Amino acid sequence: MASSGGDGSSETVVDIDTSGKSLGAVKTLLEGQSSGGAPKQVALAFSQLSVAAPDVGTVYAKTLPKAIFNTFGVDQFNLVQNLFPKGSSTSVNTNTRKILTDFTGLVKPGEMLFVLGRPGSGCSTFLRATANRSTLGVTGHLSFANIDAHEFGTRHQRETIYLPEEDRHIAALSVSQTIRFALRMSLPLKLRTEQLVEELVQVMGRIFGIGHALDTPVGGQFFPGVSGGERKRVSIAEVLAAGSSVQCFDNSTRGLDSSTALDFVKALRKLTDLGQKTTLATLYQAGENIYSHFDKVLLIDQGHQVFFGRTEEAKSYFEDLGFVPRPGETTAEFLTNITDPTQRRAKTGSEAEHILTPQQLSAAFKQSAHFARLTQEINQSERQLTAETSSIPSSAYNLSYPHQILECLRREYQLIKGQRRVYYTKLVTTIILSLTVGSLYFDLTVTAQGASTRGGLLFFVVILNGWLQFPELFDAHTNRPVLERQASPNLYRPSAVAVARALIDLPLIAFQHVVCIMPFYFLTKLQVDAGKFFFFYLTLFISTVNFSNLLRGFAYYVASLDDCFRYGGTASTVCMLFAGFLIPPISMPDIFGWLHYVDPVFYAFENLLVNEFVGLSIVCDGVNVIPDVPNADPRYQTCSIPGAQPGQVNVPGSQYAEALGFDFDHRWRNIGIMIAIAIAYVLAGALGSEIMRFTPQGGTPIVYAKDSSKIQAVSRRSRDIEKEAALAPNGDTSSDSDIGKPHHDGPALTWKDLTVDIGDKQILKGISSYVRPGDFIALCGASGAGKTTLLTALSQTNFAGSLGGEVKFGGKELGRAFKKATGFAQQQDLHDGTATVREALEFSALLRQPKHYSRQEKLAYVDQILGLLDLVEVQHALIGDAESGLGVELTKRVTIAVELVARPKVLFADEPTSGLDSQGAAHIVDYLRRLSHNGQAVLVTIHQPSASLFAKFDRFGPVEKVLPYFERYSAVPPPGTNPAEFVLETVGAGINARNDDKGTDWATRWNESPEAENVAAEIEYIQKQGSSLEDLEDGSLEDYNSSIFTQTWLLTVRIMKNQWRNVPYMYSKIWVHVVSGTIVGLTFFQMGTGPQDLQNRSFSVFFIIFLVNAIVNTILLRFFFARLYWEYREGPSMIYSWVALCNASIIAEMPGALVCGAVYYLLWYFPSGLPLGGTAGYVFLAVLTYEVFQVLLGLFMMAMSPDLGVAGNLLVFIICTMNWYNGFIVPYDQMQVFWRYWLYYLNPFTYLLGGLVIAVVESVVVVCADSDLQTFSPPPGQTCGAYAGSWASSASAQLMNPSAIESCSVCIWTTGDQYLEGFDLNPQKWGGIWGFWGIFLAFTVSNLILVYFLTWATKIKRWKMFYFF
């Protein structure tokens, strides 16, 4: 079935041979990319080229216990060994295997080499090696323009480029911005003009058929943007814009239909000729037209070179050996099949009949005249080349380093505009917090009671602006693979991006601080002095810059986002602890006190505090006057705050600051230190961006679960070291004659005059057809024709549009049960990468098969499907992701298997052959055909069908039924043409598909044809005939085939296995708790019972809330991706409900949360010397409750947020609010009335901290050390007891020397209860500590309710929480 459609837009297609304007622009680009204006000509020559890699054998999944064990020495040893390797790699590791063996060849400028081989043969390894990008052991001779590869890579690295199969782009940038950036980086400044760049952007848009999408975001896996095929064309355009002389394309036609792929190769041919490029490409499922555009072909069989020569000579060479092509087989298919013993055919008695191994094939080639001529050609070429490189730029980079930074700055600005929702959220968060906290501290008094509160105010403004930088970790880490790819061809130094990001921060942070400080500073009535205000602004600005670069630096050095938050969260909490507010410098402990010297927050806080207090006079009154004797002479009194001298009731602010350990004279020294630290952070990040690489470079084996059953020897097979080997089926697949006639028993799906409207655009117009059990139907059409839209509309999976016409199943309208009766194998292979193949299939089978099947029957069917799709050998292997795992073909089979085990009535498959070579595609199609002839209805979309594949489908196909239809309308195919390519080109596919109305013409002809009438009649017959729907209606009143309990149980087990095998997540949480608990426990080690110790007790409790940022950010990340999997695949497939998603996400987090809470408690509580007995038990329970609260807080915040950036900013808002309105930083009595009577009571931390502080301070007998005592002098002639005894008795103060006549010493508290009174706490409030815990538990339960409510509201009812974005 062919599909023609699209959006109806039109654009002019450029023929770069004939369009003068476009030709001139392209010539200018090519000339500008070489010095002197002459095209750069770089010949590629290699002989005895081999690539070897470590043979890792069978690899088992690294689990959490192993990661924890490795922490104690193993990881450190491996790190040192990697940094300081001794000797050669071959002497250290003798277990190596050759990936490529003795390759010889020559590719001249202006030539195109077609690299052919089955997946796993070494094609990607070869392209990486010849692009000078391989990190494996490359030996032999490899030269570029007669320059050794090592020297060429040092001096001319940007002259080679490798485009991997996976498309990696900055998703928020538009297509034009992406291409424009590559052009600006590759064109010399002397030639580059805005007009030329814009003209080239338009030309490339037209050449690659993406002119209509230039202003559309490129998008990504979970970011809306252009289609997959269009994204592939963006990748190709970006490479060509880079202007490298040697270009290596790895399966760059993946996701393109055959006509568009042909157009790409045509454009590549023309650009290669025009620019004298040296082009190498491996393309899967290449038709004859594509093959003919290449000059030479290299055929690889399991790492052995079995042919290198002219494309027109390859087929005859193998035919001379005795190999026989199959009828209708293209040359590329014939050559590839020669490397497969199960597919190749040889003449009886010929030399080919005795060639059984890749080694024998390679030996035959090396003994041939072709190899002798190749060797002679290489020798002659080397003699002719004189290493003349005048046309090759000698500089490693096209632009100078400052210009690289400038261009990266431009792109960072574009990225900010593309993600403005995140920055709007940050701006709104900043404004709200600055207003609310400013009003909380409104008109702050200058009394002694407000001195500590004023310090808390300054502490808050520092950490608020620091925490607001946390969401930037998401982008810094997510975009890292893109930056590594673009830095590979030396478009720019990676450090240029690091510096640009630091520079773009400056205006953003400057504006953020204007918004924050203006209301904040004047609402709180800090000292209104221009000098102090701008010094306040300067200090805070530099502090936030430090925080931003500190956090971003971790993104350059660690592998996962979980690790980023682990280190970033720990670093931020340490900075908070030693900033000088919780522990004044004068009281810093010896064991960790030195950390404040390397803490930029400390220098910022010191500056803010002395800036505010110097020039301020602190007034003591009421309870802060010692002794508060009626009508006393102030000369015989003192103040209770630090720094007060006998006879002082008004204390200079500078004196107070100095008593805490802060010095006014350090202000400008601190500015210099903070600037130096900021520069150090930027330089460290720049260094990390240069030396660290995390994008897989190959060598990733198949990973097996540790608890798997006995693995067969064959399963030790690992993938091609740089491209996963696809395990082919055992032997040839069944022939059509073996399959037999299909069975058409059962309900059929019919659609008549179907239309789909998305917005104002009609995507599909009057489509009619049907699929019966036993039918194997293909939907063919150009990219953008509407194939996937039709598939989603029919399957009701991820369908976003308005459906018109008539769609029936079994003669009835589609009901609730229909989605349960279908399977949809999506083009994107979305799986839980830590699950094994068997686990994924069992999960789907147990949840999706009809209820009347027993558990044993469901699992038995899993075994049947594993055998049917030849997955038995890898059933215990982890599925992995796009960069490491089973590889393209095996993963595609798993995707299909996951749907098949549900026993669907209709199987939909979107591009099941995308990314596969012709043989892999044939295997998948054979599997599907086998299924259909066993009674399964199969409907697939397909991009690049060969003639042999095309013939396997029921409609269209066989070939003899398709071509006569088009011949009837004078569309006569050339002899030997691939009918699929002919049909697509005839109806208007390819890059110029939007250019004409061919599709409309052919649609009109179809509607008027007798074939259309036959289809309509068949639909009527099928609908009248109907079918028994007893199986379908089983349980039809329920949306799912399994109970909520079963869904929750199985999903919980899967998530917990993911936590066990996905080490960074749980390891990071444990690590943060261990490090934080250890630091706090030792910092507040064995506290006493003096006044300062009581404050330290409360601060050691208070510190627990700083864990939120590090822990909850990782929970946001995890639930975000779990929710995406449910939204895009598992929810639409009716595997489990949103309730099960919430249930399992909560339950699976509980064991880890409780373990982390217990670890933190043990490392903090007992070393700190806090009370034992019942108090210890209460604190333990409160800490565990807090851990549960954190989990639920993260889940409900992610449930209400559209993306991670918004969730991260909301987290900062929530945490800052809870931290500052709980009555500790700002005591209850000092809060403004407006906040005191509602927000204080609505804050869960009010009750958490209140109960904990009461528990560890209540009834403590205060014992003052000498440093805790306040001194004053009695009036002449009076003893201390006579003068202040009655006051001490009434104030419950301890008068230490009542008989003295001078220097009276007072300990201001007798018990801890007096300390609690300052925070409006007492042991009887709210029913005591258990009342506090009960209220906090109620808030925890409310978080639980919000998780469900917000998930239902945003994902089921589609409510928008943020209308202003």
Short mmCIF file of C-alpha atoms in Angstrom, two decimals, residues 1144-1334:
data_model
loop_
_atom_site.label_atom_id
_atom_site.label_comp_id
_atom_site.label_asym_id
_atom_site.label_seq_id
_atom_site.Cartn_x
_atom_site.Cartn_y
_atom_site.Cartn_z
CA ALA A 1144 5.55 1.24 41.70
CA SER A 1145 7.57 4.45 41.57
CA ILE A 1146 6.77 5.06 45.24
CA ILE A 1147 7.17 1.51 46.53
CA ALA A 1148 10.44 0.88 44.68
CA GLU A 1149 11.99 3.98 46.24
CA MET A 1150 11.18 3.01 49.81
CA PRO A 1151 13.91 0.40 50.52
CA GLY A 1152 16.64 2.69 49.24
CA ALA A 1153 15.25 5.69 51.10
CA LEU A 1154 15.08 3.79 54.38
CA VAL A 1155 18.59 2.37 53.99
CA CYS A 1156 19.98 5.82 53.18
CA GLY A 1157 18.19 7.31 56.18
CA ALA A 1158 19.59 4.63 58.47
CA VAL A 1159 23.13 5.16 57.14
CA TYR A 1160 22.93 8.92 57.60
CA TYR A 1161 21.51 8.53 61.11
CA LEU A 1162 24.26 6.17 62.24
CA LEU A 1163 27.06 8.32 60.86
CA TRP A 1164 25.61 11.57 62.26
CA TYR A 1165 23.78 10.86 65.46
CA PHE A 1166 26.12 8.79 67.58
CA PRO A 1167 29.41 10.58 66.71
CA SER A 1168 27.68 13.88 67.57
CA GLY A 1169 27.10 12.74 71.15
CA LEU A 1170 23.35 13.28 71.08
CA PRO A 1171 21.05 11.69 73.68
CA LEU A 1172 20.50 7.93 73.68
CA GLY A 1173 17.45 5.94 74.72
CA GLY A 1174 13.98 6.94 73.61
CA THR A 1175 15.25 10.18 72.10
CA ALA A 1176 17.54 8.26 69.76
CA GLY A 1177 14.62 6.08 68.67
CA TYR A 1178 12.44 9.11 67.97
CA VAL A 1179 15.14 10.82 65.92
CA PHE A 1180 15.68 7.63 63.94
CA LEU A 1181 11.98 7.40 63.11
CA ALA A 1182 11.85 11.09 62.16
CA VAL A 1183 14.86 10.72 59.86
CA LEU A 1184 13.25 7.74 58.10
CA THR A 1185 10.01 9.68 57.72
CA TYR A 1186 11.99 12.57 56.26
CA GLU A 1187 13.57 10.26 53.68
CA VAL A 1188 10.10 9.12 52.60
CA PHE A 1189 8.99 12.76 52.49
CA GLN A 1190 11.89 13.58 50.13
CA VAL A 1191 10.93 10.81 47.74
CA LEU A 1192 7.29 11.86 47.60
CA LEU A 1193 8.24 15.53 47.27
CA GLY A 1194 10.34 14.77 44.19
CA LEU A 1195 7.64 12.61 42.64
CA PHE A 1196 4.82 15.11 43.03
CA MET A 1197 6.98 18.01 41.80
CA MET A 1198 7.90 16.07 38.67
CA ALA A 1199 4.26 15.09 38.25
CA MET A 1200 3.25 18.74 38.00
CA SER A 1201 6.18 19.86 35.83
CA PRO A 1202 6.42 19.62 32.02
CA ASP A 1203 10.18 19.08 31.99
CA LEU A 1204 13.27 18.79 34.16
CA GLY A 1205 14.25 22.45 33.90
CA VAL A 1206 10.92 23.67 35.28
CA ALA A 1207 10.94 20.98 37.96
CA GLY A 1208 14.45 21.97 39.04
CA ASN A 1209 13.48 25.62 39.45
CA LEU A 1210 10.31 24.69 41.33
CA LEU A 1211 12.41 22.55 43.63
CA VAL A 1212 14.55 25.55 44.53
CA PHE A 1213 11.42 27.59 45.24
CA ILE A 1214 9.86 24.92 47.45
CA ILE A 1215 13.05 24.15 49.35
CA CYS A 1216 13.93 27.80 49.99
CA THR A 1217 10.40 28.43 51.24
CA MET A 1218 10.49 25.45 53.59
CA ASN A 1219 14.01 26.30 54.80
CA TRP A 1220 13.26 29.90 55.73
CA TYR A 1221 9.72 29.79 57.10
CA ASN A 1222 10.20 27.08 59.73
CA GLY A 1223 11.06 29.34 62.68
CA PHE A 1224 14.78 28.64 62.98
CA ILE A 1225 16.56 31.05 60.66
CA VAL A 1226 13.88 33.62 61.47
CA PRO A 1227 12.45 32.87 64.93
CA TYR A 1228 8.68 32.79 65.17
CA ASP A 1229 8.42 36.04 67.15
CA GLN A 1230 10.44 37.94 64.54
CA MET A 1231 8.36 36.84 61.54
CA GLN A 1232 6.05 39.34 59.97
CA VAL A 1233 2.48 38.75 61.04
CA PHE A 1234 1.31 38.00 57.51
CA TRP A 1235 3.62 34.98 57.19
CA ARG A 1236 3.61 33.97 60.82
CA TYR A 1237 -0.02 32.96 60.98
CA TRP A 1238 -0.25 30.76 57.89
CA LEU A 1239 2.95 29.91 56.04
CA TYR A 1240 4.78 29.01 59.24
CA TYR A 1241 2.06 26.47 60.05
CA LEU A 1242 1.83 25.18 56.47
CA ASN A 1243 5.54 24.42 56.37
CA PRO A 1244 6.28 20.71 56.96
CA PHE A 1245 9.81 21.53 58.11
CA THR A 1246 8.35 23.51 61.00
CA TYR A 1247 7.24 20.22 62.51
CA LEU A 1248 10.17 18.08 61.37
CA LEU A 1249 12.80 20.43 62.80
CA GLY A 1250 10.67 21.40 65.78
CA GLY A 1251 10.32 17.80 66.93
CA LEU A 1252 13.99 16.98 66.29
CA VAL A 1253 15.37 20.07 68.02
CA ILE A 1254 13.11 19.56 71.05
CA ALA A 1255 14.21 15.92 71.22
CA VAL A 1256 17.96 16.69 71.30
CA VAL A 1257 17.78 19.86 73.44
CA GLU A 1258 14.89 19.28 75.84
CA SER A 1259 15.85 19.18 79.56
CA VAL A 1260 19.58 19.29 78.80
CA VAL A 1261 21.44 20.70 81.80
CA VAL A 1262 23.53 23.58 80.52
CA VAL A 1263 27.18 23.53 81.56
CA CYS A 1264 29.04 26.63 80.39
CA ALA A 1265 32.68 26.67 79.44
CA ASP A 1266 34.69 29.83 80.04
CA SER A 1267 34.15 30.92 76.44
CA ASP A 1268 30.37 30.72 76.94
CA LEU A 1269 30.26 33.10 79.91
CA GLN A 1270 29.10 36.71 79.77
CA THR A 1271 30.89 39.14 82.11
CA PHE A 1272 29.89 42.43 83.68
CA SER A 1273 31.02 44.53 86.62
CA PRO A 1274 28.80 45.17 89.66
CA PRO A 1275 28.44 48.66 91.09
CA PRO A 1276 31.15 49.61 93.59
CA GLY A 1277 30.62 48.09 97.00
CA GLN A 1278 28.32 45.30 95.82
CA THR A 1279 28.96 41.64 95.23
CA CYS A 1280 27.77 39.94 92.09
CA GLY A 1281 25.13 38.05 94.07
CA ALA A 1282 23.80 41.12 95.76
CA TYR A 1283 23.61 43.03 92.49
CA ALA A 1284 22.32 40.35 90.10
CA GLY A 1285 21.27 37.40 92.23
CA SER A 1286 17.56 38.07 92.11
CA TRP A 1287 17.74 38.67 88.34
CA ALA A 1288 19.64 35.43 87.80
CA SER A 1289 17.07 33.54 89.81
CA SER A 1290 14.13 35.00 87.89
CA ALA A 1291 15.84 34.61 84.51
CA SER A 1292 17.03 31.03 85.30
CA ALA A 1293 20.58 32.16 84.61
CA GLN A 1294 23.63 30.74 86.34
CA LEU A 1295 25.65 33.33 88.30
CA MET A 1296 29.01 31.60 88.50
CA ASN A 1297 30.75 33.82 91.12
CA PRO A 1298 28.11 35.48 93.35
CA SER A 1299 30.64 36.50 95.99
CA ALA A 1300 32.94 38.34 93.56
CA ILE A 1301 33.02 42.14 93.59
CA GLU A 1302 34.19 42.46 89.97
CA SER A 1303 33.97 40.57 86.66
CA CYS A 1304 30.72 38.79 87.37
CA SER A 1305 30.37 35.70 85.18
CA VAL A 1306 26.97 34.56 83.97
CA CYS A 1307 25.82 31.49 82.06
CA ILE A 1308 22.62 32.72 80.48
CA TRP A 1309 20.79 29.37 80.50
CA THR A 1310 20.25 26.66 83.04
CA THR A 1311 18.44 24.11 80.85
CA GLY A 1312 17.91 23.54 77.16
CA ASP A 1313 14.26 24.49 77.53
CA GLN A 1314 15.31 28.14 77.77
CA TYR A 1315 17.07 27.84 74.41
CA LEU A 1316 13.88 26.37 72.91
CA GLU A 1317 11.80 29.29 74.11
CA GLY A 1318 13.70 31.56 71.73
CA PHE A 1319 12.14 29.59 68.83
CA ASP A 1320 8.66 29.39 70.35
CA LEU A 1321 9.20 25.71 71.11
CA ASN A 1322 8.45 23.81 74.25
CA PRO A 1323 8.08 20.12 75.04
CA GLN A 1324 4.32 20.45 75.51
CA LYS A 1325 3.55 22.24 72.24
CA TRP A 1326 1.46 20.25 69.73
CA GLY A 1327 1.37 17.34 72.13
CA GLY A 1328 5.14 17.05 72.41
CA ILE A 1329 7.60 15.57 69.98
CA TRP A 1330 5.17 12.88 68.88
CA GLY A 1331 2.66 15.54 67.97
CA PHE A 1332 5.30 17.22 65.81
CA TRP A 1333 6.07 13.89 64.15
CA GLY A 1334 2.39 13.17 63.57
#
